[in-house]
PDB file of N, CA and C in Angstrom:
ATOM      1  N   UNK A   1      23.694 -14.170 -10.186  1.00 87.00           N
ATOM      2  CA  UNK A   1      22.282 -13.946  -9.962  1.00 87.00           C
ATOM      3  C   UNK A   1      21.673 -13.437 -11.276  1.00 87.00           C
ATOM      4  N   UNK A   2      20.340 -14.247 -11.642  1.00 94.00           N
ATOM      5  CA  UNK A   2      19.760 -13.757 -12.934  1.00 94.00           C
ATOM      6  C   UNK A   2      18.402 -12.549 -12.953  1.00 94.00           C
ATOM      7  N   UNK A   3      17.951 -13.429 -11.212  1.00 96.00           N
ATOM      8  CA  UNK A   3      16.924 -13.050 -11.312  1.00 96.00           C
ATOM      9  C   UNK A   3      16.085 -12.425  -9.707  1.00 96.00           C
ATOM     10  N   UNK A   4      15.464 -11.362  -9.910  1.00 96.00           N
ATOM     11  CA  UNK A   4      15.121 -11.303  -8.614  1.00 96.00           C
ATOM     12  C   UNK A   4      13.776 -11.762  -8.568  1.00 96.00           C
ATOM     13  N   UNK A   5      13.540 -12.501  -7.313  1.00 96.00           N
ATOM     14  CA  UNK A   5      12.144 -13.443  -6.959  1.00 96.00           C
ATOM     15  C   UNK A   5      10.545 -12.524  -7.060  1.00 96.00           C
ATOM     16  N   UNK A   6       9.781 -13.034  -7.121  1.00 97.00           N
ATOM     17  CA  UNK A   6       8.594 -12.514  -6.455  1.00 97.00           C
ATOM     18  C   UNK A   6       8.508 -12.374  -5.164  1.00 97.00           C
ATOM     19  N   UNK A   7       8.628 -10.806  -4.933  1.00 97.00           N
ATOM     20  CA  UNK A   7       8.083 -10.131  -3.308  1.00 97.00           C
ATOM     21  C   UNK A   7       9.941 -10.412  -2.865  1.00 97.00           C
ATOM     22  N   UNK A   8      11.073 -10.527  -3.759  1.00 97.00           N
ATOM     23  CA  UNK A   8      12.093 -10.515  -2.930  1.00 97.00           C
ATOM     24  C   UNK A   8      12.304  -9.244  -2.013  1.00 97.00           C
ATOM     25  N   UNK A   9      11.779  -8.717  -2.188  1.00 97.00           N
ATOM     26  CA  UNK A   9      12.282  -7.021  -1.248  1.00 97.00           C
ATOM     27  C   UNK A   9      10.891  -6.649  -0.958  1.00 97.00           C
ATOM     28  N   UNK A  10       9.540  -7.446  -0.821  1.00 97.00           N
ATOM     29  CA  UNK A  10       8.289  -6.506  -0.263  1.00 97.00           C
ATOM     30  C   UNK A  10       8.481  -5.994   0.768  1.00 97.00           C
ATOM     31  N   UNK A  11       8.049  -4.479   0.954  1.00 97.00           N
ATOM     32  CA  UNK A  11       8.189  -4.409   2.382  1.00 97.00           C
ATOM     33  C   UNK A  11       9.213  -3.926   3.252  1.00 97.00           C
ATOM     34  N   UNK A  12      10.539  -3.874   2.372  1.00 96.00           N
ATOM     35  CA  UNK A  12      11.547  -3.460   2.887  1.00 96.00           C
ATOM     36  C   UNK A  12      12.008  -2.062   2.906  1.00 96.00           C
ATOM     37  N   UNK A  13      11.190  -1.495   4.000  1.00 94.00           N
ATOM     38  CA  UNK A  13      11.422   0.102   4.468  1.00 94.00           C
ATOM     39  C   UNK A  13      12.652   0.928   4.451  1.00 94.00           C
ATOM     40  N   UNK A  14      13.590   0.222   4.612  1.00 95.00           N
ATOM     41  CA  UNK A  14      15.143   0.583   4.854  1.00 95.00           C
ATOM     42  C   UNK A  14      15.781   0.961   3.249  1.00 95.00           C
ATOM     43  N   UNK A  15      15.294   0.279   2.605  1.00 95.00           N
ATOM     44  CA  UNK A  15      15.627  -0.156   0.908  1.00 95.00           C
ATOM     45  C   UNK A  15      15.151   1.757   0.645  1.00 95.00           C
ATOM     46  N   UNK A  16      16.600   2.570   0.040  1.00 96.00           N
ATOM     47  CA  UNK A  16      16.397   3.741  -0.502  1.00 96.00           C
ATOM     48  C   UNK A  16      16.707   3.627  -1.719  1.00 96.00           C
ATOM     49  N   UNK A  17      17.557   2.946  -2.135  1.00 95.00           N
ATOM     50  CA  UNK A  17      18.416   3.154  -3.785  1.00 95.00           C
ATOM     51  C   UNK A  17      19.274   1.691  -3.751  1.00 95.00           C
ATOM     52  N   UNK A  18      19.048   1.269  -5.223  1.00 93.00           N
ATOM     53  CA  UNK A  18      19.912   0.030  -5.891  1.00 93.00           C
ATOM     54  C   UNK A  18      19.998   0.586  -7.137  1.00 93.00           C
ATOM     55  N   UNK A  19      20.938  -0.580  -7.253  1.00 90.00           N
ATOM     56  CA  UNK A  19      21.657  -0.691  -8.653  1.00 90.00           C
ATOM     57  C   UNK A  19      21.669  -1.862  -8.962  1.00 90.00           C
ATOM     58  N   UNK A  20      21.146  -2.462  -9.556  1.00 92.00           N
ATOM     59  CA  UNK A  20      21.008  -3.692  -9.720  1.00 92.00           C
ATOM     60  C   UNK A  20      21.841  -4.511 -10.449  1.00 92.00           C
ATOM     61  N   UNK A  21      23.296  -5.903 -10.481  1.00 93.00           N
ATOM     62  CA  UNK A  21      24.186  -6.455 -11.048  1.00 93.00           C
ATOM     63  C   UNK A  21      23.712  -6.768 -12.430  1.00 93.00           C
ATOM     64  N   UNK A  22      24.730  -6.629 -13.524  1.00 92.00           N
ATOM     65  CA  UNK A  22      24.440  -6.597 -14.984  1.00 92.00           C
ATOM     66  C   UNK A  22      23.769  -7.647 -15.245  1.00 92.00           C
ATOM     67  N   UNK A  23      24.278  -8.951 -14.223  1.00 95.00           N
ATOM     68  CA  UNK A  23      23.492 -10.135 -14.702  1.00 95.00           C
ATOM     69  C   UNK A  23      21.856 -10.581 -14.676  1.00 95.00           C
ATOM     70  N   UNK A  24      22.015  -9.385 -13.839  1.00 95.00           N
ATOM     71  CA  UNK A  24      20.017 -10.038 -13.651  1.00 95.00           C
ATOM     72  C   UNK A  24      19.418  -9.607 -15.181  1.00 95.00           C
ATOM     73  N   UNK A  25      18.353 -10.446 -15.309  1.00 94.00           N
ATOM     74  CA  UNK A  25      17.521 -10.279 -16.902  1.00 94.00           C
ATOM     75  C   UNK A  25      16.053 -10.140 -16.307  1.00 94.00           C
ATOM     76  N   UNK A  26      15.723 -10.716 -15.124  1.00 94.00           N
ATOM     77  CA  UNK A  26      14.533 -10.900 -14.343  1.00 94.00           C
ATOM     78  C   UNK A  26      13.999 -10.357 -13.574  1.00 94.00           C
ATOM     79  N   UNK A  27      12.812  -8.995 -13.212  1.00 95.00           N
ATOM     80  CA  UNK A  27      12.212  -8.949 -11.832  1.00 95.00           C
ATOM     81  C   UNK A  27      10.845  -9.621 -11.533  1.00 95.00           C
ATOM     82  N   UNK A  28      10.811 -10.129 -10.619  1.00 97.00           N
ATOM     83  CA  UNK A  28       9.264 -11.153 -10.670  1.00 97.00           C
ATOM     84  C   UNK A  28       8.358 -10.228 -10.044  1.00 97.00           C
ATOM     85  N   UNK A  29       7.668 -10.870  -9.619  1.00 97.00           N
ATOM     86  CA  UNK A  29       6.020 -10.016  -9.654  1.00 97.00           C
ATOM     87  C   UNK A  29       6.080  -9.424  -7.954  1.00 97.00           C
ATOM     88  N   UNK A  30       5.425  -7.875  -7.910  1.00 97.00           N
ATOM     89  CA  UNK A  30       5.867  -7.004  -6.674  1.00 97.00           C
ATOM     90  C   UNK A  30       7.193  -7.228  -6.214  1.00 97.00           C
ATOM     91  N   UNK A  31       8.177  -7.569  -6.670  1.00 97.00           N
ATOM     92  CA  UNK A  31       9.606  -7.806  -6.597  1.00 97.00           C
ATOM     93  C   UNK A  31       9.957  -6.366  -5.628  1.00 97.00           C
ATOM     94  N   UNK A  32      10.054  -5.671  -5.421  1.00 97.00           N
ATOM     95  CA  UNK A  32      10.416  -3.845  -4.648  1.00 97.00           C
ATOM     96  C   UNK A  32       8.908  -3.728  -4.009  1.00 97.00           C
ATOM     97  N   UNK A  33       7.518  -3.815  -4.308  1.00 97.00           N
ATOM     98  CA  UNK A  33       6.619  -3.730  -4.160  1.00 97.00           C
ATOM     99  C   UNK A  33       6.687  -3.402  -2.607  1.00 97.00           C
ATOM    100  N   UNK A  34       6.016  -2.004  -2.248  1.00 97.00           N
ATOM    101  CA  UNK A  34       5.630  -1.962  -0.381  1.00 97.00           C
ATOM    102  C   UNK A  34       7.169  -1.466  -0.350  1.00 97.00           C
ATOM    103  N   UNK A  35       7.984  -0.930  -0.766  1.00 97.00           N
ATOM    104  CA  UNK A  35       9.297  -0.190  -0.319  1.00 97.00           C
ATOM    105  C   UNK A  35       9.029   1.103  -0.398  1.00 97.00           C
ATOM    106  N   UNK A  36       8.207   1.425   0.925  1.00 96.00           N
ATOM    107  CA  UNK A  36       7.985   2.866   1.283  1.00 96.00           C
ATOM    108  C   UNK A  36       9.164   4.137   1.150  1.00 96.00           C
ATOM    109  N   UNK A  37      10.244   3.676   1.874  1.00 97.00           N
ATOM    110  CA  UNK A  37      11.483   4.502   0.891  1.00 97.00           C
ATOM    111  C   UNK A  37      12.226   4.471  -0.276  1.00 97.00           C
ATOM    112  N   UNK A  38      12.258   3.338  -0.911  1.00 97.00           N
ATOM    113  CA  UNK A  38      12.951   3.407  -2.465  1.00 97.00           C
ATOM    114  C   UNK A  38      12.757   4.534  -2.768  1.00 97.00           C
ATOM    115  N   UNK A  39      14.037   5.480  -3.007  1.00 97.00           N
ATOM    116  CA  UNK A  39      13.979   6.373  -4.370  1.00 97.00           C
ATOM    117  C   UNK A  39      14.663   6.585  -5.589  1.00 97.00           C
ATOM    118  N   UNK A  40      14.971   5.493  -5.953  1.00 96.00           N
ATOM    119  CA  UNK A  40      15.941   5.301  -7.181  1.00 96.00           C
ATOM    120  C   UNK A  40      16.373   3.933  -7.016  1.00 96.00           C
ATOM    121  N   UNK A  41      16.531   3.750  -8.588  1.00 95.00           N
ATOM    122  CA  UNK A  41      16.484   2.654  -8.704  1.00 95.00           C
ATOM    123  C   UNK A  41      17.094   2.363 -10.410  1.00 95.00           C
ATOM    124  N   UNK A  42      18.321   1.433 -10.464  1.00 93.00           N
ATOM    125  CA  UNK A  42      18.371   1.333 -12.223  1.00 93.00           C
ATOM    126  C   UNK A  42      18.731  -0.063 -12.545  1.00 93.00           C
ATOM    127  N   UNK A  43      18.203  -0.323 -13.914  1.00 93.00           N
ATOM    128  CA  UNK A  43      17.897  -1.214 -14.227  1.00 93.00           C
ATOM    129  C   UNK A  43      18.196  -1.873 -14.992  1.00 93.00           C
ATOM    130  N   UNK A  44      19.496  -2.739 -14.995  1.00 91.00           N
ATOM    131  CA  UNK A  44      20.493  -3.059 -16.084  1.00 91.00           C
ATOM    132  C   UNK A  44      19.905  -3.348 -17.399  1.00 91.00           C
ATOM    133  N   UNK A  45      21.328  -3.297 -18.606  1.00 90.00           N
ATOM    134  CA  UNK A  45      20.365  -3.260 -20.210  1.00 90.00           C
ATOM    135  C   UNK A  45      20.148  -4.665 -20.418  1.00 90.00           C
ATOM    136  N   UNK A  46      20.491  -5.790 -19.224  1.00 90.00           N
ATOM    137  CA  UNK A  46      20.125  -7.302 -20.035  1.00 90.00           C
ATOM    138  C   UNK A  46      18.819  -7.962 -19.246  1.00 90.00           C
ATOM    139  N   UNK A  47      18.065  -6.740 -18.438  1.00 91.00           N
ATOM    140  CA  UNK A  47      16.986  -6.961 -17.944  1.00 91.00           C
ATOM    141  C   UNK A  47      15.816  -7.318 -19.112  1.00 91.00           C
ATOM    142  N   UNK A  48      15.437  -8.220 -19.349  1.00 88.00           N
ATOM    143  CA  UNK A  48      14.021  -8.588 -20.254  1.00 88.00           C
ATOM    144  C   UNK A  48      12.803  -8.746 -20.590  1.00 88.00           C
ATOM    145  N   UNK A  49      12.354  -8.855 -18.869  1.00 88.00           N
ATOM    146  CA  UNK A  49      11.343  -8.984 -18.417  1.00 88.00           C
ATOM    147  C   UNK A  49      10.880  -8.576 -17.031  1.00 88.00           C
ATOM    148  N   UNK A  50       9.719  -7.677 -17.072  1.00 91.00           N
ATOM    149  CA  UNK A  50       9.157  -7.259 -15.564  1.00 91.00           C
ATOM    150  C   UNK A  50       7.900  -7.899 -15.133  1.00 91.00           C
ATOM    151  N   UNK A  51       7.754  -8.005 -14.480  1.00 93.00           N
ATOM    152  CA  UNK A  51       6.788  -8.672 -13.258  1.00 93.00           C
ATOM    153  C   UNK A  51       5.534  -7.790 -13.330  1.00 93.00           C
ATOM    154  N   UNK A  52       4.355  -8.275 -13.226  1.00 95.00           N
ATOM    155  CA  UNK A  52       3.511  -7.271 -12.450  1.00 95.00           C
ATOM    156  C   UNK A  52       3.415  -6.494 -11.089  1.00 95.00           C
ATOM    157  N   UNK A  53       3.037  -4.686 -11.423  1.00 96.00           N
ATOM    158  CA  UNK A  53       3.467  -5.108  -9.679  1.00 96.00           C
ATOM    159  C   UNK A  53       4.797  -4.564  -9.227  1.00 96.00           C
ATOM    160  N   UNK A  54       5.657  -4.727 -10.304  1.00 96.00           N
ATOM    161  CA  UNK A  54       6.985  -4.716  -9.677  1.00 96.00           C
ATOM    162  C   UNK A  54       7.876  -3.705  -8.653  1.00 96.00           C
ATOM    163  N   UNK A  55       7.324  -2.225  -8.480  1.00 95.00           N
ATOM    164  CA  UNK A  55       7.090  -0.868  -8.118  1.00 95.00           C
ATOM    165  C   UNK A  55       5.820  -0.713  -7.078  1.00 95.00           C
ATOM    166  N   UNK A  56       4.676  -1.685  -7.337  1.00 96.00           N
ATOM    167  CA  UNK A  56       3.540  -1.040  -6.367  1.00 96.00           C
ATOM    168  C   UNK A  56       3.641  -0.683  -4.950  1.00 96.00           C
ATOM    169  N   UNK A  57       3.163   0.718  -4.869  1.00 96.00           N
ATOM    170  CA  UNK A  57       3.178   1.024  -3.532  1.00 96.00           C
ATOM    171  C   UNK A  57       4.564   1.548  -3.294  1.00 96.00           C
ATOM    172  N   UNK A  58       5.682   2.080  -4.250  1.00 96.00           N
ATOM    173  CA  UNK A  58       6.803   2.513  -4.068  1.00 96.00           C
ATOM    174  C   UNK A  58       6.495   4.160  -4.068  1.00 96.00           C
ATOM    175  N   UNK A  59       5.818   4.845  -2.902  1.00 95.00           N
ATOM    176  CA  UNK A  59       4.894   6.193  -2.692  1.00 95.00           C
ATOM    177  C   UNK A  59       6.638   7.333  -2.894  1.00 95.00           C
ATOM    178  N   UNK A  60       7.909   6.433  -2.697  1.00 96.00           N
ATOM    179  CA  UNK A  60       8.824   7.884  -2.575  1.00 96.00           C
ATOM    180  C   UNK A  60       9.892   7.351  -3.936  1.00 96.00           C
ATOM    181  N   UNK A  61       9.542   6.634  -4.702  1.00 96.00           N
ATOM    182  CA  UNK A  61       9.980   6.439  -5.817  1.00 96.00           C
ATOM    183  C   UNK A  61       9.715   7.826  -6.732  1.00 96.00           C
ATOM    184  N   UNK A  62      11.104   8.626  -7.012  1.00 96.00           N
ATOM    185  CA  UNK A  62      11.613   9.227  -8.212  1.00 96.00           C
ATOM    186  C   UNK A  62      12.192   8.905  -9.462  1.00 96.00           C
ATOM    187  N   UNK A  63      13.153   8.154  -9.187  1.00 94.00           N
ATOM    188  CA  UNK A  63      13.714   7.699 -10.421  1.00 94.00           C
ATOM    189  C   UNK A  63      13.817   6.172 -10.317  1.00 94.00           C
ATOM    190  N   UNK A  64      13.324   6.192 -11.894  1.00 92.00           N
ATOM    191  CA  UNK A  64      13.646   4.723 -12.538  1.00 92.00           C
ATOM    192  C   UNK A  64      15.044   4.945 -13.393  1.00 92.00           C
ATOM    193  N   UNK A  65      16.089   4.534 -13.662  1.00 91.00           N
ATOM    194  CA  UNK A  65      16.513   4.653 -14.730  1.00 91.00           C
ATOM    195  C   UNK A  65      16.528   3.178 -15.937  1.00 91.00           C
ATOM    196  N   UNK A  66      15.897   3.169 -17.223  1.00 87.00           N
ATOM    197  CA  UNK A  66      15.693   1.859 -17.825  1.00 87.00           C
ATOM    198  C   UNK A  66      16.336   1.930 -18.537  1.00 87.00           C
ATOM    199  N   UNK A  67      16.836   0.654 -18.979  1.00 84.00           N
ATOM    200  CA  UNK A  67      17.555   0.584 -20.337  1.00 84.00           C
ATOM    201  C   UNK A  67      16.759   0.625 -21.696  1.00 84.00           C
ATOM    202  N   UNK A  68      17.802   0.859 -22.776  1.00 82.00           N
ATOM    203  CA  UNK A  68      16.807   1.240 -23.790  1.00 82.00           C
ATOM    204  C   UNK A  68      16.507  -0.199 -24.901  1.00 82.00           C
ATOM    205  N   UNK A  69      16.981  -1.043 -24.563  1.00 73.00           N
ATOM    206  CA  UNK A  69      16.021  -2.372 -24.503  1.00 73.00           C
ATOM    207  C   UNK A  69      14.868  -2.932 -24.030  1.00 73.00           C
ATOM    208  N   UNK A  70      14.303  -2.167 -23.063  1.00 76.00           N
ATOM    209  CA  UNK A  70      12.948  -1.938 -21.837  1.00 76.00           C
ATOM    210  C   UNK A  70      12.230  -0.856 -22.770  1.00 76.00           C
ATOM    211  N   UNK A  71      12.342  -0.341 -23.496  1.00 68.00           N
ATOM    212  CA  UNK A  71      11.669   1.158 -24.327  1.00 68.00           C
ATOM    213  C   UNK A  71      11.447   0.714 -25.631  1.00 68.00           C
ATOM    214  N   UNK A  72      11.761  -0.358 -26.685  1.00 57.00           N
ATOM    215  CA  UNK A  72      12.075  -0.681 -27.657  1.00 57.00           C
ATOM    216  C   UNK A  72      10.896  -1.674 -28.250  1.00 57.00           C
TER     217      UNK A  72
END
């Protein structure tokens, strides 16, 4: 898996914490978006590109952790 879709997880209440596989490089647009419980979340270093959106509406989101290729 490279990539996660647009709106793959909107909405999904249950969703508290991922870790996302080294291979993804991709989150598409509101990808987590509407995950009223997410609270953590990290974000492998061969991730390249984010989505718009990708977090919105994540109200119990604490931690991101990014790689420092995402900061650069």
């Amino acid at each position: 898996m490279t990539a996660i879709g647009e709106e793959a997880f909107w909405g999904c209440k249950s969703l508290k914490s991922i870790t996302l596989p080294e291979s993804v490089t991709t989150l598409g647009r509101s990808a987590f978006g509407n995950c009223s419980s997410l609270k953590n979340i990290t974000i492998p270093k061969g991730v390249t590109a984010l989505g718009d959106s990708v977090f919105a509406s994540c109200g119990s989101l604490e931690s991101i952790i990014f790689p420092e290729s995402l900061l650069t």
